[in-house]
Coordinates of C-alpha atoms in Angstrom, one line a residue:
X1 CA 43.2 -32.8 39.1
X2 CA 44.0 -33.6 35.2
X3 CA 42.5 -30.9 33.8
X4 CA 43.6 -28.4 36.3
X5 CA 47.0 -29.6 35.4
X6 CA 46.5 -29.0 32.2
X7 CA 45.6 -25.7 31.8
X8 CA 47.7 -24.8 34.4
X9 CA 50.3 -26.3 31.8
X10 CA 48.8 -23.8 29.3
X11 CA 48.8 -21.0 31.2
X12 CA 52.4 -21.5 31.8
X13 CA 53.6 -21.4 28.8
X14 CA 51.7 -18.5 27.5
X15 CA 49.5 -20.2 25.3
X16 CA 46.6 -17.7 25.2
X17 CA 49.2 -15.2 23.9
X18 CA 50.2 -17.7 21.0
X19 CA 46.6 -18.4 20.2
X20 CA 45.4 -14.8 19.9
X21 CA 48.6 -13.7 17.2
X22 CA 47.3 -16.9 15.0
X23 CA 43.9 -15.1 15.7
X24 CA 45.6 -11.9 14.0
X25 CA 47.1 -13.8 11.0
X26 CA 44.0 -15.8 10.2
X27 CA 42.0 -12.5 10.2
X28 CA 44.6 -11.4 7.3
X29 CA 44.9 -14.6 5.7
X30 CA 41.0 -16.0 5.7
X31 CA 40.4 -16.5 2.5
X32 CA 43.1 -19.2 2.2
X33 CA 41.9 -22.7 3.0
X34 CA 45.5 -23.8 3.9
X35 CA 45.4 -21.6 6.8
X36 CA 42.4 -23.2 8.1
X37 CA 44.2 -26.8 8.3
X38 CA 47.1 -24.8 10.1
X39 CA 44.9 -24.0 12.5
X40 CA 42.8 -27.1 13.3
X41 CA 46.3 -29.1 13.6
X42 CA 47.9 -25.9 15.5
X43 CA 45.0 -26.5 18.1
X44 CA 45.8 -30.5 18.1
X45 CA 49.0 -30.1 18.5
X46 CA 48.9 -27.8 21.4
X47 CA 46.1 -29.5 23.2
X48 CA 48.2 -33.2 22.6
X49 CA 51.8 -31.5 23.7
X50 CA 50.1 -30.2 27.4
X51 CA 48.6 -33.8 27.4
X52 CA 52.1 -35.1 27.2
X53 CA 53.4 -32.8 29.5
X54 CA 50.9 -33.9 32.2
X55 CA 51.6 -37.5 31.8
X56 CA 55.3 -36.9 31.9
X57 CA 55.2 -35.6 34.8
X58 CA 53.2 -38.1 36.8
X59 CA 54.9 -39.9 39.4
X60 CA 52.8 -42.9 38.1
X61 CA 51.3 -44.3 35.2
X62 CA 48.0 -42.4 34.6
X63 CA 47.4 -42.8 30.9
X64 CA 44.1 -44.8 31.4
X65 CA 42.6 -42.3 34.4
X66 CA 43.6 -39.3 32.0
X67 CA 42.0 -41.2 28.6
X68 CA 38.9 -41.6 31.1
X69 CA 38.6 -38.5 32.1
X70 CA 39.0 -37.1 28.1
X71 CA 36.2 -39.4 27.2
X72 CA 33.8 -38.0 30.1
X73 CA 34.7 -34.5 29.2
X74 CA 33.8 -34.4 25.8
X75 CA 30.6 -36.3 26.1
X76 CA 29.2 -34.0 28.9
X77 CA 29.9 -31.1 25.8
X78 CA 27.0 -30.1 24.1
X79 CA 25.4 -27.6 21.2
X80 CA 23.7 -25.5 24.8
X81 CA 26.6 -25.8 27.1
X82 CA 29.7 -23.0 26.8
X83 CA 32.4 -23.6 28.6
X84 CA 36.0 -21.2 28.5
X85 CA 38.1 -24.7 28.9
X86 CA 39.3 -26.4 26.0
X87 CA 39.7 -29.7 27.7
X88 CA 37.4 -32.3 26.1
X89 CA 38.4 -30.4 22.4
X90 CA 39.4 -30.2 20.1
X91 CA 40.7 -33.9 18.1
X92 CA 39.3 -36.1 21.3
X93 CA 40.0 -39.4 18.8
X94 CA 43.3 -38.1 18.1
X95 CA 44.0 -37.4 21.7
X96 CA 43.1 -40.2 23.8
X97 CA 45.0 -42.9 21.1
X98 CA 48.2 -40.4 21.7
X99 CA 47.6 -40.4 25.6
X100 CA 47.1 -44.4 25.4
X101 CA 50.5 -45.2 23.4
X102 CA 51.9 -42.4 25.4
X103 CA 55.7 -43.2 26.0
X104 CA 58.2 -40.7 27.5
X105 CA 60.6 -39.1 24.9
X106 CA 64.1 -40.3 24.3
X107 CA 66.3 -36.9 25.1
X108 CA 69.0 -38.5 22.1
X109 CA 66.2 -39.0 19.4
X110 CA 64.7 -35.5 20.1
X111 CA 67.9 -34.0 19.8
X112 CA 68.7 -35.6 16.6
X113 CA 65.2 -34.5 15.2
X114 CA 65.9 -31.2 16.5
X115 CA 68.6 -30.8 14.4
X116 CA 67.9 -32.3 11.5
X117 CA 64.7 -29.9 11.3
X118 CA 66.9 -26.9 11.7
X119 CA 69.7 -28.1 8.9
X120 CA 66.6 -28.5 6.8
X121 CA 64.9 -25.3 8.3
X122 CA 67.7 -23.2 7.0
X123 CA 68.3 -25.2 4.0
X124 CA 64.8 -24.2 2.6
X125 CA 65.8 -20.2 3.9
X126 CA 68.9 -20.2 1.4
X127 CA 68.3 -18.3 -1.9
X128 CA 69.4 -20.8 -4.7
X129 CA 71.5 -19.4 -7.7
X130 CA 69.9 -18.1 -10.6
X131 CA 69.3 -20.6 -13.4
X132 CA 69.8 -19.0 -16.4
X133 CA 72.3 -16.0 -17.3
X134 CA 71.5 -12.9 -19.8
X135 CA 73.1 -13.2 -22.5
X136 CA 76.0 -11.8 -22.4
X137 CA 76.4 -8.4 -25.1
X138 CA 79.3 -6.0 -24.3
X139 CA 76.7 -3.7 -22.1
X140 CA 77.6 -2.5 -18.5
X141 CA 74.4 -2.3 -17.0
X142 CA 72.9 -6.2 -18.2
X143 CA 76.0 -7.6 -17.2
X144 CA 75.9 -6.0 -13.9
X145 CA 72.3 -7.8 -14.1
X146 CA 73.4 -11.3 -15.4
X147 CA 72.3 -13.1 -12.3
X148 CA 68.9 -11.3 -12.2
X149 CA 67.0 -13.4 -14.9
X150 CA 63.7 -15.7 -14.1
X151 CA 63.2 -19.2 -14.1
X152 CA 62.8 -19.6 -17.6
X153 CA 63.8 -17.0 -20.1
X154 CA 61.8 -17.9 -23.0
X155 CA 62.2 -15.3 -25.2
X156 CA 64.5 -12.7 -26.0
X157 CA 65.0 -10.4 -29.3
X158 CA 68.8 -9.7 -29.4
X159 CA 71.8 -12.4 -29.1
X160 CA 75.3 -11.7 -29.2
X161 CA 78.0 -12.6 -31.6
X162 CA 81.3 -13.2 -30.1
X163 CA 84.4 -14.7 -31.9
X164 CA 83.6 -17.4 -29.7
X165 CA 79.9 -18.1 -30.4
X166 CA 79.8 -18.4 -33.8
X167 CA 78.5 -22.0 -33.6
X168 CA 76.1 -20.7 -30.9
X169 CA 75.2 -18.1 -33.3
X170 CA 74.6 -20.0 -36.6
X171 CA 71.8 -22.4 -34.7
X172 CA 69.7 -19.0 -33.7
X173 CA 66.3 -19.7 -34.6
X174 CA 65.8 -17.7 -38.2
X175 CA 63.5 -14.4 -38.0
X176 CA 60.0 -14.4 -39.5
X177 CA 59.9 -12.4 -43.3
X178 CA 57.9 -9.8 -41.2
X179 CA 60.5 -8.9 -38.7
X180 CA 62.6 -6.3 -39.7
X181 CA 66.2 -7.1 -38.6
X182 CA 68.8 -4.4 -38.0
X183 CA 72.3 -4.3 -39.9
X184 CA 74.9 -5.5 -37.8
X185 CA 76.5 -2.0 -36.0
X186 CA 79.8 -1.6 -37.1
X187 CA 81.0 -0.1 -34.0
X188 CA 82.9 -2.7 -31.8
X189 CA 81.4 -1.5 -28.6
X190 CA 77.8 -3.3 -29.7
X191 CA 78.4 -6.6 -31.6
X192 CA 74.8 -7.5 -30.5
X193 CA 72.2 -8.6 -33.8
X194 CA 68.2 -8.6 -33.0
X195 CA 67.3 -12.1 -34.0
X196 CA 63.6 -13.5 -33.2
X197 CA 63.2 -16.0 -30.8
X198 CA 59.8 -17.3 -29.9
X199 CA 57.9 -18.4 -27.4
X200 CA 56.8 -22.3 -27.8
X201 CA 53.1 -23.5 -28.6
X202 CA 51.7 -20.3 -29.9
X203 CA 48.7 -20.2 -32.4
X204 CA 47.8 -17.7 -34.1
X205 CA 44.3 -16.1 -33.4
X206 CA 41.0 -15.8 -35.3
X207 CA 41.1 -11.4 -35.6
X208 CA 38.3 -9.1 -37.0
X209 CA 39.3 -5.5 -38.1
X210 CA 37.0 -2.9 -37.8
X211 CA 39.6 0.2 -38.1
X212 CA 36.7 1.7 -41.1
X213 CA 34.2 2.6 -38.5
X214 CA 37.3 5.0 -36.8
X215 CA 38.0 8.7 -37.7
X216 CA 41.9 8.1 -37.5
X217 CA 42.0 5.5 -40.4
X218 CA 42.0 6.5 -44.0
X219 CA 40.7 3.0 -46.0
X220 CA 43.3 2.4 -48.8
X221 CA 46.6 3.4 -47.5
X222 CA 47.5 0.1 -46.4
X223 CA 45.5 -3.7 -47.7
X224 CA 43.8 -5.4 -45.3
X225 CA 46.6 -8.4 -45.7
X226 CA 49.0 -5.7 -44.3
X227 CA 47.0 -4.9 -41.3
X228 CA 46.2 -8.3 -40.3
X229 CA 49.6 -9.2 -40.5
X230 CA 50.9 -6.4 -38.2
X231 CA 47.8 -7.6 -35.9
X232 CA 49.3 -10.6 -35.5
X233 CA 52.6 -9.3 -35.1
X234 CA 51.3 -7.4 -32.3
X235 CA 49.7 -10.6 -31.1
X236 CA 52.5 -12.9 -31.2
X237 CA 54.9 -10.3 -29.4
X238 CA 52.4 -10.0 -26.5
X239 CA 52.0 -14.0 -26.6
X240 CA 55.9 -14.0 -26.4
X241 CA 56.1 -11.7 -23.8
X242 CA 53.4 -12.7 -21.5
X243 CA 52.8 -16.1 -22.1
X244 CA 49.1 -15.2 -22.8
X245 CA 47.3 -16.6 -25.5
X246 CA 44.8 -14.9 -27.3
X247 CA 42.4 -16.9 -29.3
X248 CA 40.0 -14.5 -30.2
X249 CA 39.9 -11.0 -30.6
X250 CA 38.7 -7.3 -32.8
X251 CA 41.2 -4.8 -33.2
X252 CA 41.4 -1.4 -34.6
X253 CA 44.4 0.7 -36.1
X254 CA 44.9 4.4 -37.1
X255 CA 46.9 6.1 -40.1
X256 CA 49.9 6.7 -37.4
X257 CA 50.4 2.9 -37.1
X258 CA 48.8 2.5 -33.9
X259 CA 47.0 -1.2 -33.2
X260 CA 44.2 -1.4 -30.3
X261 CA 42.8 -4.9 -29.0
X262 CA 39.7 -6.0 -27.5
X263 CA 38.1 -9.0 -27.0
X264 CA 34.5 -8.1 -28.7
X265 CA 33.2 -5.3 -30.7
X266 CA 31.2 -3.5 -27.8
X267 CA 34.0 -3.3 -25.7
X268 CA 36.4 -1.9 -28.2
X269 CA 33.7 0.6 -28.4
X270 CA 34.0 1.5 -24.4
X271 CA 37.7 1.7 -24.6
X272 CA 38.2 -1.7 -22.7
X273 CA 41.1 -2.6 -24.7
X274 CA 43.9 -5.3 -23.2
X275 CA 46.3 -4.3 -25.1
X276 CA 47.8 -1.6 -27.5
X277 CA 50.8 -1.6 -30.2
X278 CA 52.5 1.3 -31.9
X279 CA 54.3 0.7 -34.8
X280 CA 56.9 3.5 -36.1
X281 CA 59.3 4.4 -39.2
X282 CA 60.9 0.4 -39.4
X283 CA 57.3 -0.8 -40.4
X284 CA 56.5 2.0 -42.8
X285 CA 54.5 4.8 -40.3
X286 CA 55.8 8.3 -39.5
X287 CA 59.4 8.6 -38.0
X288 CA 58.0 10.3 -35.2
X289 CA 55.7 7.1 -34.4
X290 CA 57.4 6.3 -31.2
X291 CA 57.4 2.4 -30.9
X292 CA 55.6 1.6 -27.8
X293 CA 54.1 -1.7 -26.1
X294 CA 50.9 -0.9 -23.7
X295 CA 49.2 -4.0 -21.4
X296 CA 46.7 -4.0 -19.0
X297 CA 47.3 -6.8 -16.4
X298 CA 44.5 -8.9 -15.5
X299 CA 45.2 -8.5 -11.4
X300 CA 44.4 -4.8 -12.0
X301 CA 41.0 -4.4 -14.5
X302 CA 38.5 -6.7 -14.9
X303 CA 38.1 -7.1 -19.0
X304 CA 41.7 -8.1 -19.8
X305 CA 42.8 -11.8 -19.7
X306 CA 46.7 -10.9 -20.1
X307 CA 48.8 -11.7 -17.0
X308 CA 52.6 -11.1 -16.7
X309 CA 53.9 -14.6 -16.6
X310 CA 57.2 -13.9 -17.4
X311 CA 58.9 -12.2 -14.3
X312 CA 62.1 -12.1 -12.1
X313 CA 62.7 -14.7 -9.3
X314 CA 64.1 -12.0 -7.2
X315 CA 62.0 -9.5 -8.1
X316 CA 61.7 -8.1 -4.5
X317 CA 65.5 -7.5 -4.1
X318 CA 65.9 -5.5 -7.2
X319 CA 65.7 -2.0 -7.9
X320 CA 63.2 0.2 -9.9
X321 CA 66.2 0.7 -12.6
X322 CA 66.7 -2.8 -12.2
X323 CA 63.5 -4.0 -13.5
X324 CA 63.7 -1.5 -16.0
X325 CA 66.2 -2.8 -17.7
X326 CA 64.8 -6.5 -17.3
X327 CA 61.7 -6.0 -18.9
X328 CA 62.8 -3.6 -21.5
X329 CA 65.8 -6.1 -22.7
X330 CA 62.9 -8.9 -23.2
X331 CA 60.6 -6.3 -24.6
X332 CA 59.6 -6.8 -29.0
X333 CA 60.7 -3.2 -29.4
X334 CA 64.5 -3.5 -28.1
X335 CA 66.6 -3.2 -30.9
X336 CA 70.1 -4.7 -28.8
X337 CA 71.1 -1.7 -28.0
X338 CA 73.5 -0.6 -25.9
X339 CA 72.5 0.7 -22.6
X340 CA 75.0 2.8 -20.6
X341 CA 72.5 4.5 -17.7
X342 CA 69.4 4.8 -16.2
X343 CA 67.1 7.9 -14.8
X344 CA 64.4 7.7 -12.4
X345 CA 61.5 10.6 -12.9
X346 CA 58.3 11.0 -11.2
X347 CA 56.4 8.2 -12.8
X348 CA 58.9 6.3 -15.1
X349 CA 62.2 5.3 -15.1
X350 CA 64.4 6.5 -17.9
X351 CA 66.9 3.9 -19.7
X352 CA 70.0 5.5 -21.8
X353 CA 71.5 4.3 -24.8
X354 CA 74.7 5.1 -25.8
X355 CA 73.7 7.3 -28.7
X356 CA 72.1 9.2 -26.4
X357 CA 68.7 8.5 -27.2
X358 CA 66.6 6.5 -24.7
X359 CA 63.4 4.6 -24.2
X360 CA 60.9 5.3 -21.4
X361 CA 59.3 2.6 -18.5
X362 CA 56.5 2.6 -16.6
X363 CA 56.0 -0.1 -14.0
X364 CA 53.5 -1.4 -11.4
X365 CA 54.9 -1.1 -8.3
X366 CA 51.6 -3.3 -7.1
X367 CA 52.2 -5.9 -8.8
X368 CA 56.3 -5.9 -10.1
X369 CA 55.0 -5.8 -13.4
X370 CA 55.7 -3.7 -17.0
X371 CA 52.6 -1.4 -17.7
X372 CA 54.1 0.4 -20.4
X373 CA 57.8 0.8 -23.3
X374 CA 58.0 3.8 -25.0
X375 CA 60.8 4.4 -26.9
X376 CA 63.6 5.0 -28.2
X377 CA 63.0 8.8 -28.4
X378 CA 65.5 10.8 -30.2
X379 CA 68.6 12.2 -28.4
X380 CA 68.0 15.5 -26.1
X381 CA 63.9 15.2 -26.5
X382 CA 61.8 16.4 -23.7
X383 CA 58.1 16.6 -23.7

């Protein structure tokens, strides 16, 4: 009679239903070890609430019949012996202490739980406010994009003097001798200064150049010093950017001021490079150099140890242009300046200064992250 009225208790309530949609999410989610306890106390739970149901609904007091009969179940289970009831399983311990202290439920206290669990339910569903704010330069499109910052902007290239921030101003952190700094723009529409500000805890890392052994680089046009300090330039920026640190690595550079890195010498020579630099006209290279950043995510290929750390809380509620503009604003090639429009194309989207020149994005729409910053290329260019 008890264990009829308990499945009957499950069958009532649809529980086979429930059972095989957990079925559906555990297939997806397998691999995660927290789904696994969700399920083992998913089954308790279910098996100890149609207990409770049975009990409460006894005319009489039962709880030492129904432990009895719990007990008897479960030992008559075996490793030869399939049954379709779930009756003597699962969490028998668990079950028979609950039916034994087994009181019926006080209709005030369970409402009072009930509602505390939903204030607290849609508590934890509210999106909090963003924690940090751009900083805010007289450009339409980042101030539009004030709110959409991560939890801990740690580095940024430009800062903003105000007539009201030059306290704020004159404790910026100073700019390292090989960082060139623009003049201060004398129009009043960008007041903005690129100033260095760096990521915390970096060191710099132990780099071996082996540019000789490549066609595109003509020994003598540059000292070795120079190189090796534009290597770890390039190295810094990406530590800055990412959050990555790189404490070993080869790199080689060509005549047009291009900088490739790789962990070891063989797989600089299979093109397995994390991570590439392009230096242009402010560092001494051709003028039509264009300045670029290039970095291949560790989710994606298997020789790079650089992960985006750096991203947007909100990522999933902002647009492609959006984005854009976030990572290019904490990018080491943004200058400050002023951004008046965005374009989307095919692969990349398109952001517009107001001199009409513009620098060029490519994202990962797999994983919300930068791939590549080209830019800026001169006014009315096209390829």
């Amino acid at each position: 009679t008890y264990i009829v009225a308990h499945e009957s208790c499950h069958r009532r309530r649809g529980d086979s239903v429930i059972k095989l949609f957990v079925f559906i999410v555990i297939a997806v989610h397998w691999f995660n070890p927290l789904i696994w306890l969700a399920w083992a106390l998913f089954c308790r739970d279910m098996e100890v609430s149609c207990d409770e149901a049975v009990l409460a609904g006894s005319q009489r007091d039962i709880k030492k019949q129904y432990a009895q009969t719990l007990l008897k179940y479960a030992a008559a289970q075996n490793g030869y012996m399939m049954t379709p009831l779930t009756f003597g399983e699962p969490s028998v311990k668990v079950r028979i202490k609950n039916v034994l202290h087994f009181r019926r439920k006080n209709i005030i206290i369970t409402g009072i739980a009930s509602c505390l669990t939903i204030a607290v339910a849609c508590g934890m569903a509210i999106r909090p406010k963003s924690m940090e704010e751009l900083p805010q330069i007289p450009n339409k499109m980042i101030e539009e994009n004030a709110a959409v910052t991560s939890w801990e902007n740690i580095w940024t290239y430009f800062a903003t003097l105000q007539p009201n921030q030059g306290e704020q101003q004159e404790e910026a952190v100073e700019p390292e001798e090989d960082m060139p700094i623009e003049e201060e723009p004398s129009s009043k529409q960008n007041q903005s200064k690129h100033t260095v500000s760096h990521r915390e805890g970096y060191v710099e890392a132990k780099i071996t150049n082996t540019s000789e052994e490549s066609l595109y680089f003509t020994p003598g046009l540059r000292t070795a010093e120079e190189l090796d300090a534009l290597a770890q330039r390039a190295l810094r920026e990406l530590y800055d950017f990412t959050g990555v640190q790189i404490e070993e690595c080869v790199y080689q550079c060509t005549d047009l001021g291009s900088f490739y890195f790789a962990k070891t010498k063989e797989a600089l020579d299979m093109s397995c490079i994390f991570y590439s630099r392009n230096f242009g006209e402010q560092e001494g290279y051709d003028k039509n150099n264009i300045p670029s950043i290039w970095i291949v995510n560790a989710r994606k290929v298997w020789y790079s140890d650089v992960q985006q750390l750096d991203v947007p809380y909100n990522i999933d509620q902002m647009s492609e242009e959006e984005l854009a503009v976030w990572f290019l604003v904490r990018s080491p090639i943004y200058q400050g300046e002023e951004i008046v429009s965005t374009a989307r194309y095919a692969d990349y989207i398109q952001v517009i200064l107001s001199d009409g020149s513009f620098y060029e994005i490519q994202q990962d729409k797999k994983i919300w992250a930068v791939d590549t910053i080209y830019g800026p290329y001169p006014k009315d260019f096209s390829h």
